[in-house]
mmCIF file of C-alpha atoms in Angstrom:
data_model
loop_
_atom_site.group_PDB
_atom_site.id
_atom_site.type_symbol
_atom_site.label_atom_id
_atom_site.label_comp_id
_atom_site.label_asym_id
_atom_site.label_seq_id
_atom_site.Cartn_x
_atom_site.Cartn_y
_atom_site.Cartn_z
ATOM 1 C CA UNK N 1 0.000 0.000 0.000
ATOM 2 C CA UNK N 2 0.973 3.611 -0.317
ATOM 3 C CA UNK N 3 2.393 5.237 2.809
ATOM 4 C CA UNK N 4 0.020 6.506 5.472
ATOM 5 C CA UNK N 5 2.481 8.821 7.249
ATOM 6 C CA UNK N 6 1.847 11.501 4.668
ATOM 7 C CA UNK N 7 1.808 14.362 7.105
ATOM 8 C CA UNK N 8 5.531 13.988 7.720
ATOM 9 C CA UNK N 9 6.529 14.356 4.081
ATOM 10 C CA UNK N 10 5.727 17.890 2.922
ATOM 11 C CA UNK N 11 6.790 19.296 -0.415
ATOM 12 C CA UNK N 12 5.830 22.948 -0.690
ATOM 13 C CA UNK N 13 2.376 22.159 0.654
ATOM 14 C CA UNK N 14 2.108 18.893 -1.286
ATOM 15 C CA UNK N 15 2.407 15.521 0.430
ATOM 16 C CA UNK N 16 4.820 13.998 -2.070
ATOM 17 C CA UNK N 17 4.578 10.241 -2.374
ATOM 18 C CA UNK N 18 1.163 10.484 -0.739
ATOM 19 C CA UNK N 19 -0.374 12.460 -3.591
ATOM 20 C CA UNK N 20 -2.536 9.566 -4.705
ATOM 21 C CA UNK N 21 -2.993 8.113 -1.220
ATOM 22 C CA UNK N 22 -4.575 11.336 0.049
ATOM 23 C CA UNK N 23 -6.353 12.496 -3.071
ATOM 24 C CA UNK N 24 -6.454 10.647 -6.564
ATOM 25 C CA UNK N 25 -5.935 10.053 -8.165
ATOM 26 C CA UNK N 26 -4.802 9.120 -4.483
ATOM 27 C CA UNK N 27 -6.575 9.886 -6.719
ATOM 28 C CA UNK N 28 -5.203 10.722 -9.111
ATOM 29 C CA UNK N 29 -3.954 10.676 -4.307
ATOM 30 C CA UNK N 30 -3.039 12.380 -7.699
ATOM 31 C CA UNK N 31 -5.327 12.987 -11.395
ATOM 32 C CA UNK N 32 -5.545 13.231 -11.515
ATOM 33 C CA UNK N 33 -2.998 10.424 -7.918
ATOM 34 C CA UNK N 34 -2.987 7.212 -2.724
ATOM 35 C CA UNK N 35 -3.914 8.964 -5.587
ATOM 36 C CA UNK N 36 -4.395 4.554 -5.707
ATOM 37 C CA UNK N 37 -6.514 0.638 -3.587
ATOM 38 C CA UNK N 38 -9.458 2.827 -3.302
ATOM 39 C CA UNK N 39 -11.307 0.163 -5.309
ATOM 40 C CA UNK N 40 -13.987 2.716 -5.742
ATOM 41 C CA UNK N 41 -17.719 2.292 -5.252
ATOM 42 C CA UNK N 42 -20.489 4.849 -5.347
ATOM 43 C CA UNK N 43 -23.064 6.563 -3.199
ATOM 44 C CA UNK N 44 -26.105 8.045 -4.916
ATOM 45 C CA UNK N 45 -25.762 11.793 -5.245
ATOM 46 C CA UNK N 46 -28.732 13.399 -3.590
ATOM 47 C CA UNK N 47 -26.694 16.567 -3.328
ATOM 48 C CA UNK N 48 -27.921 20.056 -2.551
ATOM 49 C CA UNK N 49 -30.549 22.246 -4.114
ATOM 50 C CA UNK N 50 -30.853 21.968 -7.869
ATOM 51 C CA UNK N 51 -29.286 18.519 -8.139
ATOM 52 C CA UNK N 52 -31.436 16.136 -10.132
ATOM 53 C CA UNK N 53 -30.882 12.380 -10.286
ATOM 54 C CA UNK N 54 -29.578 11.277 -13.656
ATOM 55 C CA UNK N 55 -29.917 7.884 -15.254
ATOM 56 C CA UNK N 56 -26.886 6.209 -13.739
ATOM 57 C CA UNK N 57 -26.733 3.682 -16.551
ATOM 58 C CA UNK N 58 -26.850 6.299 -19.311
ATOM 59 C CA UNK N 59 -24.342 8.680 -17.737
ATOM 60 C CA UNK N 60 -21.928 5.924 -16.774
ATOM 61 C CA UNK N 61 -22.081 4.499 -20.296
ATOM 62 C CA UNK N 62 -21.271 7.984 -21.671
ATOM 63 C CA UNK N 63 -18.352 8.342 -19.265
ATOM 64 C CA UNK N 64 -16.963 4.906 -20.097
ATOM 65 C CA UNK N 65 -17.309 5.647 -23.810
ATOM 66 C CA UNK N 66 -15.478 8.969 -23.353
ATOM 67 C CA UNK N 67 -12.525 7.283 -21.646
ATOM 68 C CA UNK N 68 -12.443 4.358 -24.061
ATOM 69 C CA UNK N 69 -12.451 6.673 -27.088
ATOM 70 C CA UNK N 70 -9.329 8.434 -25.868
ATOM 71 C CA UNK N 71 -5.927 7.768 -27.341
ATOM 72 C CA UNK N 72 -3.948 10.581 -25.748
ATOM 73 C CA UNK N 73 -4.741 13.615 -23.643
ATOM 74 C CA UNK N 74 -2.705 16.547 -22.346
ATOM 75 C CA UNK N 75 -3.884 19.140 -19.856
ATOM 76 C CA UNK N 76 -2.862 21.503 -17.129
ATOM 77 C CA UNK N 77 -3.951 20.343 -13.688
ATOM 78 C CA UNK N 78 -4.608 22.124 -10.430
ATOM 79 C CA UNK N 79 -4.670 20.025 -7.279
ATOM 80 C CA UNK N 80 -6.277 21.295 -4.086
ATOM 81 C CA UNK N 81 -6.628 19.270 -0.883
ATOM 82 C CA UNK N 82 -8.953 19.833 2.021
ATOM 83 C CA UNK N 83 -5.905 20.361 4.259
ATOM 84 C CA UNK N 84 -5.074 23.476 2.228
ATOM 85 C CA UNK N 85 -2.240 22.030 0.131
ATOM 86 C CA UNK N 86 -2.105 23.255 -3.469
ATOM 87 C CA UNK N 87 -0.080 22.352 -6.535
ATOM 88 C CA UNK N 88 -0.174 22.755 -10.312
ATOM 89 C CA UNK N 89 1.431 20.997 -13.230
ATOM 90 C CA UNK N 90 1.023 19.157 -16.533
ATOM 91 C CA UNK N 91 -0.931 15.932 -16.996
ATOM 92 C CA UNK N 92 -0.294 13.497 -19.850
ATOM 93 C CA UNK N 93 -2.405 10.421 -20.602
ATOM 94 C CA UNK N 94 -1.798 7.714 -23.177
ATOM 95 C CA UNK N 95 -4.344 4.966 -22.880
ATOM 96 C CA UNK N 96 -4.286 2.338 -21.777
ATOM 97 C CA UNK N 97 -2.297 2.444 -18.528
ATOM 98 C CA UNK N 98 0.120 5.310 -19.168
ATOM 99 C CA UNK N 99 -0.073 8.658 -17.404
ATOM 100 C CA UNK N 100 2.294 11.319 -16.133
ATOM 101 C CA UNK N 101 1.769 14.064 -13.562
ATOM 102 C CA UNK N 102 4.580 16.586 -13.804
ATOM 103 C CA UNK N 103 4.428 19.158 -11.021
ATOM 104 C CA UNK N 104 5.484 22.750 -11.482
ATOM 105 C CA UNK N 105 8.368 24.178 -9.476
ATOM 106 C CA UNK N 106 9.016 24.310 -6.600
ATOM 107 C CA UNK N 107 7.560 20.786 -6.208
ATOM 108 C CA UNK N 108 10.286 18.382 -7.409
ATOM 109 C CA UNK N 109 7.893 15.549 -8.182
ATOM 110 C CA UNK N 110 6.807 13.475 -11.195
ATOM 111 C CA UNK N 111 4.264 10.639 -11.025
ATOM 112 C CA UNK N 112 4.253 8.063 -13.830
ATOM 113 C CA UNK N 113 1.966 5.057 -14.242
ATOM 114 C CA UNK N 114 2.420 1.860 -16.217
ATOM 115 C CA UNK N 115 0.108 -1.137 -16.473
ATOM 116 C CA UNK N 116 1.330 -2.399 -13.077
ATOM 117 C CA UNK N 117 3.096 0.416 -11.220
ATOM 118 C CA UNK N 118 2.891 4.021 -10.193
ATOM 119 C CA UNK N 119 6.401 5.479 -10.015
ATOM 120 C CA UNK N 120 7.014 8.420 -7.687
ATOM 121 C CA UNK N 121 10.040 10.303 -9.010
ATOM 122 C CA UNK N 122 11.468 12.665 -6.390
ATOM 123 C CA UNK N 123 13.932 14.655 -8.429
ATOM 124 C CA UNK N 124 15.541 16.464 -5.539
ATOM 125 C CA UNK N 125 16.249 13.144 -3.824
ATOM 126 C CA UNK N 126 17.219 11.438 -7.105
ATOM 127 C CA UNK N 127 14.958 8.605 -6.086
ATOM 128 C CA UNK N 128 12.113 6.651 -7.681
ATOM 129 C CA UNK N 129 9.733 4.651 -5.499
ATOM 130 C CA UNK N 130 7.113 2.363 -7.028
ATOM 131 C CA UNK N 131 3.733 1.159 -5.776
ATOM 132 C CA UNK N 132 1.099 -1.086 -7.360
ATOM 133 C CA UNK N 133 -1.100 1.096 -9.527
ATOM 134 C CA UNK N 134 -4.078 -0.964 -8.376
ATOM 135 C CA UNK N 135 -3.739 0.799 -5.004
ATOM 136 C CA UNK N 136 -4.556 4.174 -6.582
ATOM 137 C CA UNK N 137 -7.867 5.714 -7.596
ATOM 138 C CA UNK N 138 -6.554 6.512 -11.057
ATOM 139 C CA UNK N 139 -6.503 2.782 -11.797
ATOM 140 C CA UNK N 140 -10.182 3.016 -12.735
ATOM 141 C CA UNK N 141 -9.358 5.558 -15.448
ATOM 142 C CA UNK N 142 -6.359 3.678 -16.852
ATOM 143 C CA UNK N 143 -7.848 0.230 -17.276
ATOM 144 C CA UNK N 144 -8.625 -1.250 -20.683
ATOM 145 C CA UNK N 145 -11.479 -0.979 -21.195
ATOM 146 C CA UNK N 146 -12.563 1.523 -18.557
ATOM 147 C CA UNK N 147 -15.476 0.150 -16.544
ATOM 148 C CA UNK N 148 -17.064 2.296 -13.878
ATOM 149 C CA UNK N 149 -19.346 -0.451 -12.597
ATOM 150 C CA UNK N 150 -18.524 -3.777 -11.006
ATOM 151 C CA UNK N 151 -19.511 -6.432 -8.517
ATOM 152 C CA UNK N 152 -17.485 -4.886 -5.704
ATOM 153 C CA UNK N 153 -18.904 -1.384 -5.930
ATOM 154 C CA UNK N 154 -22.078 0.572 -6.631
ATOM 155 C CA UNK N 155 -22.198 3.297 -9.261
ATOM 156 C CA UNK N 156 -24.573 6.254 -9.511
ATOM 157 C CA UNK N 157 -24.739 9.697 -11.011
ATOM 158 C CA UNK N 158 -26.373 13.082 -10.763
ATOM 159 C CA UNK N 159 -26.220 16.355 -12.628
ATOM 160 C CA UNK N 160 -26.545 20.037 -11.876
ATOM 161 C CA UNK N 161 -25.850 23.244 -13.808
ATOM 162 C CA UNK N 162 -24.353 21.456 -16.797
ATOM 163 C CA UNK N 163 -22.077 19.172 -14.739
ATOM 164 C CA UNK N 164 -22.500 15.393 -14.612
ATOM 165 C CA UNK N 165 -21.103 13.738 -11.488
ATOM 166 C CA UNK N 166 -20.360 10.019 -11.319
ATOM 167 C CA UNK N 167 -19.567 8.794 -7.824
ATOM 168 C CA UNK N 168 -17.819 5.561 -6.888
ATOM 169 C CA UNK N 169 -17.666 4.849 -3.193
ATOM 170 C CA UNK N 170 -16.403 2.029 -1.005
ATOM 171 C CA UNK N 171 -17.474 2.561 2.589
ATOM 172 C CA UNK N 172 -15.564 -0.251 4.303
ATOM 173 C CA UNK N 173 -12.180 -1.950 4.424
ATOM 174 C CA UNK N 174 -8.623 -0.814 3.742
ATOM 175 C CA UNK N 175 -9.658 0.525 0.356
ATOM 176 C CA UNK N 176 -12.457 2.669 1.781
ATOM 177 C CA UNK N 177 -12.918 5.952 -0.010
ATOM 178 C CA UNK N 178 -14.816 7.843 -2.665
ATOM 179 C CA UNK N 179 -14.039 8.925 -6.201
ATOM 180 C CA UNK N 180 -16.189 11.554 -7.915
ATOM 181 C CA UNK N 181 -15.707 12.162 -11.643
ATOM 182 C CA UNK N 182 -17.104 15.439 -12.995
ATOM 183 C CA UNK N 183 -17.902 15.896 -16.684
ATOM 184 C CA UNK N 184 -19.167 18.932 -18.517
ATOM 185 C CA UNK N 185 -22.351 18.104 -20.433
ATOM 186 C CA UNK N 186 -21.636 20.176 -23.569
ATOM 187 C CA UNK N 187 -19.221 18.937 -24.650
ATOM 188 C CA UNK N 188 -19.235 15.786 -22.533
ATOM 189 C CA UNK N 189 -15.687 15.853 -21.184
ATOM 190 C CA UNK N 190 -13.874 15.076 -17.939
ATOM 191 C CA UNK N 191 -12.938 18.295 -16.136
ATOM 192 C CA UNK N 192 -12.338 17.336 -12.526
ATOM 193 C CA UNK N 193 -12.124 14.429 -10.135
ATOM 194 C CA UNK N 194 -12.252 14.373 -6.352
ATOM 195 C CA UNK N 195 -10.997 11.651 -4.044
ATOM 196 C CA UNK N 196 -11.926 11.303 -0.402
ATOM 197 C CA UNK N 197 -9.895 8.784 1.563
ATOM 198 C CA UNK N 198 -10.846 6.751 4.633
ATOM 199 C CA UNK N 199 -9.676 9.601 6.872
ATOM 200 C CA UNK N 200 -12.041 12.071 5.245
ATOM 201 C CA UNK N 201 -9.328 14.005 3.393
ATOM 202 C CA UNK N 202 -10.574 15.177 -0.002
ATOM 203 C CA UNK N 203 -8.315 16.162 -2.873
ATOM 204 C CA UNK N 204 -9.578 17.606 -6.138
ATOM 205 C CA UNK N 205 -7.784 17.649 -9.476
ATOM 206 C CA UNK N 206 -9.083 20.173 -12.021
ATOM 207 C CA UNK N 207 -8.091 19.874 -15.698
ATOM 208 C CA UNK N 208 -7.755 22.850 -18.058
ATOM 209 C CA UNK N 209 -6.358 23.537 -21.549
ATOM 210 C CA UNK N 210 -7.211 19.995 -22.619
ATOM 211 C CA UNK N 211 -5.723 18.695 -25.878
ATOM 212 C CA UNK N 212 -6.750 15.255 -27.159
ATOM 213 C CA UNK N 213 -5.254 13.032 -29.840
ATOM 214 C CA UNK N 214 -1.794 14.589 -30.128
ATOM 215 C CA UNK N 215 1.080 12.062 -30.294
ATOM 216 C CA UNK N 216 3.005 11.780 -27.029
ATOM 217 C CA UNK N 217 6.622 10.670 -26.826
ATOM 218 C CA UNK N 218 7.020 7.288 -25.122
ATOM 219 C CA UNK N 219 9.839 8.687 -22.973
ATOM 220 C CA UNK N 220 7.280 10.751 -21.055
ATOM 221 C CA UNK N 221 6.127 7.548 -19.401
ATOM 222 C CA UNK N 222 9.533 6.195 -18.395
ATOM 223 C CA UNK N 223 10.789 7.047 -14.884
ATOM 224 C CA UNK N 224 14.258 8.484 -14.438
ATOM 225 C CA UNK N 225 16.955 5.841 -14.040
ATOM 226 C CA UNK N 226 18.901 7.129 -11.055
ATOM 227 C CA UNK N 227 21.966 4.940 -10.394
ATOM 228 C CA UNK N 228 21.314 2.590 -7.459
ATOM 229 C CA UNK N 229 18.303 4.584 -6.310
ATOM 230 C CA UNK N 230 15.362 2.792 -7.873
ATOM 231 C CA UNK N 231 13.307 1.437 -4.978
ATOM 232 C CA UNK N 232 10.339 -0.867 -5.231
#
């Protein structure tokens, strides 16, 4: 599992290797990335005033189709946690499995996923630490194909003011937590996800300046090879 002593590892307001554990993911921890596994399930969004129930089946099918139609995606991301931590950077996605969160200075951190691992590259320490990607919330968005329903979780959705929310929530066990995916309705596109972990810490990852379908160099998804400092 990802580390739980995240409060002792600050990085300019960001809990470094705990990005996905406390967000994403994560939960995204981060995306998104601990964040992870939050093997996510969902609570029905009854929400506040103005929230209307949506057809969970229809909205989830649209969301799955959106993910599964993607080849590549680039975007700026802004991560904000309920503890006040804040960070920005660049997000790259090449489906399936591959993603990269590259944080802006002064956070010396890059997160890279493969089909099995999430690699936490701490540039200032010249160190890469790897965790099973299945322990991160972003795993749901990297699978092939993406499925937002399953036997181990409940899925539901709601919409308000042009935003569709799909919530996956697991209330019990080590993987307890909640993932909320937010899509704009027109066009239907992922804009934000929020992860709440078992301790009630919520981290949101907002995407902006989204570019889809542009070729991405394979080297973006390869962690730095620091001599004798690759830990797993």
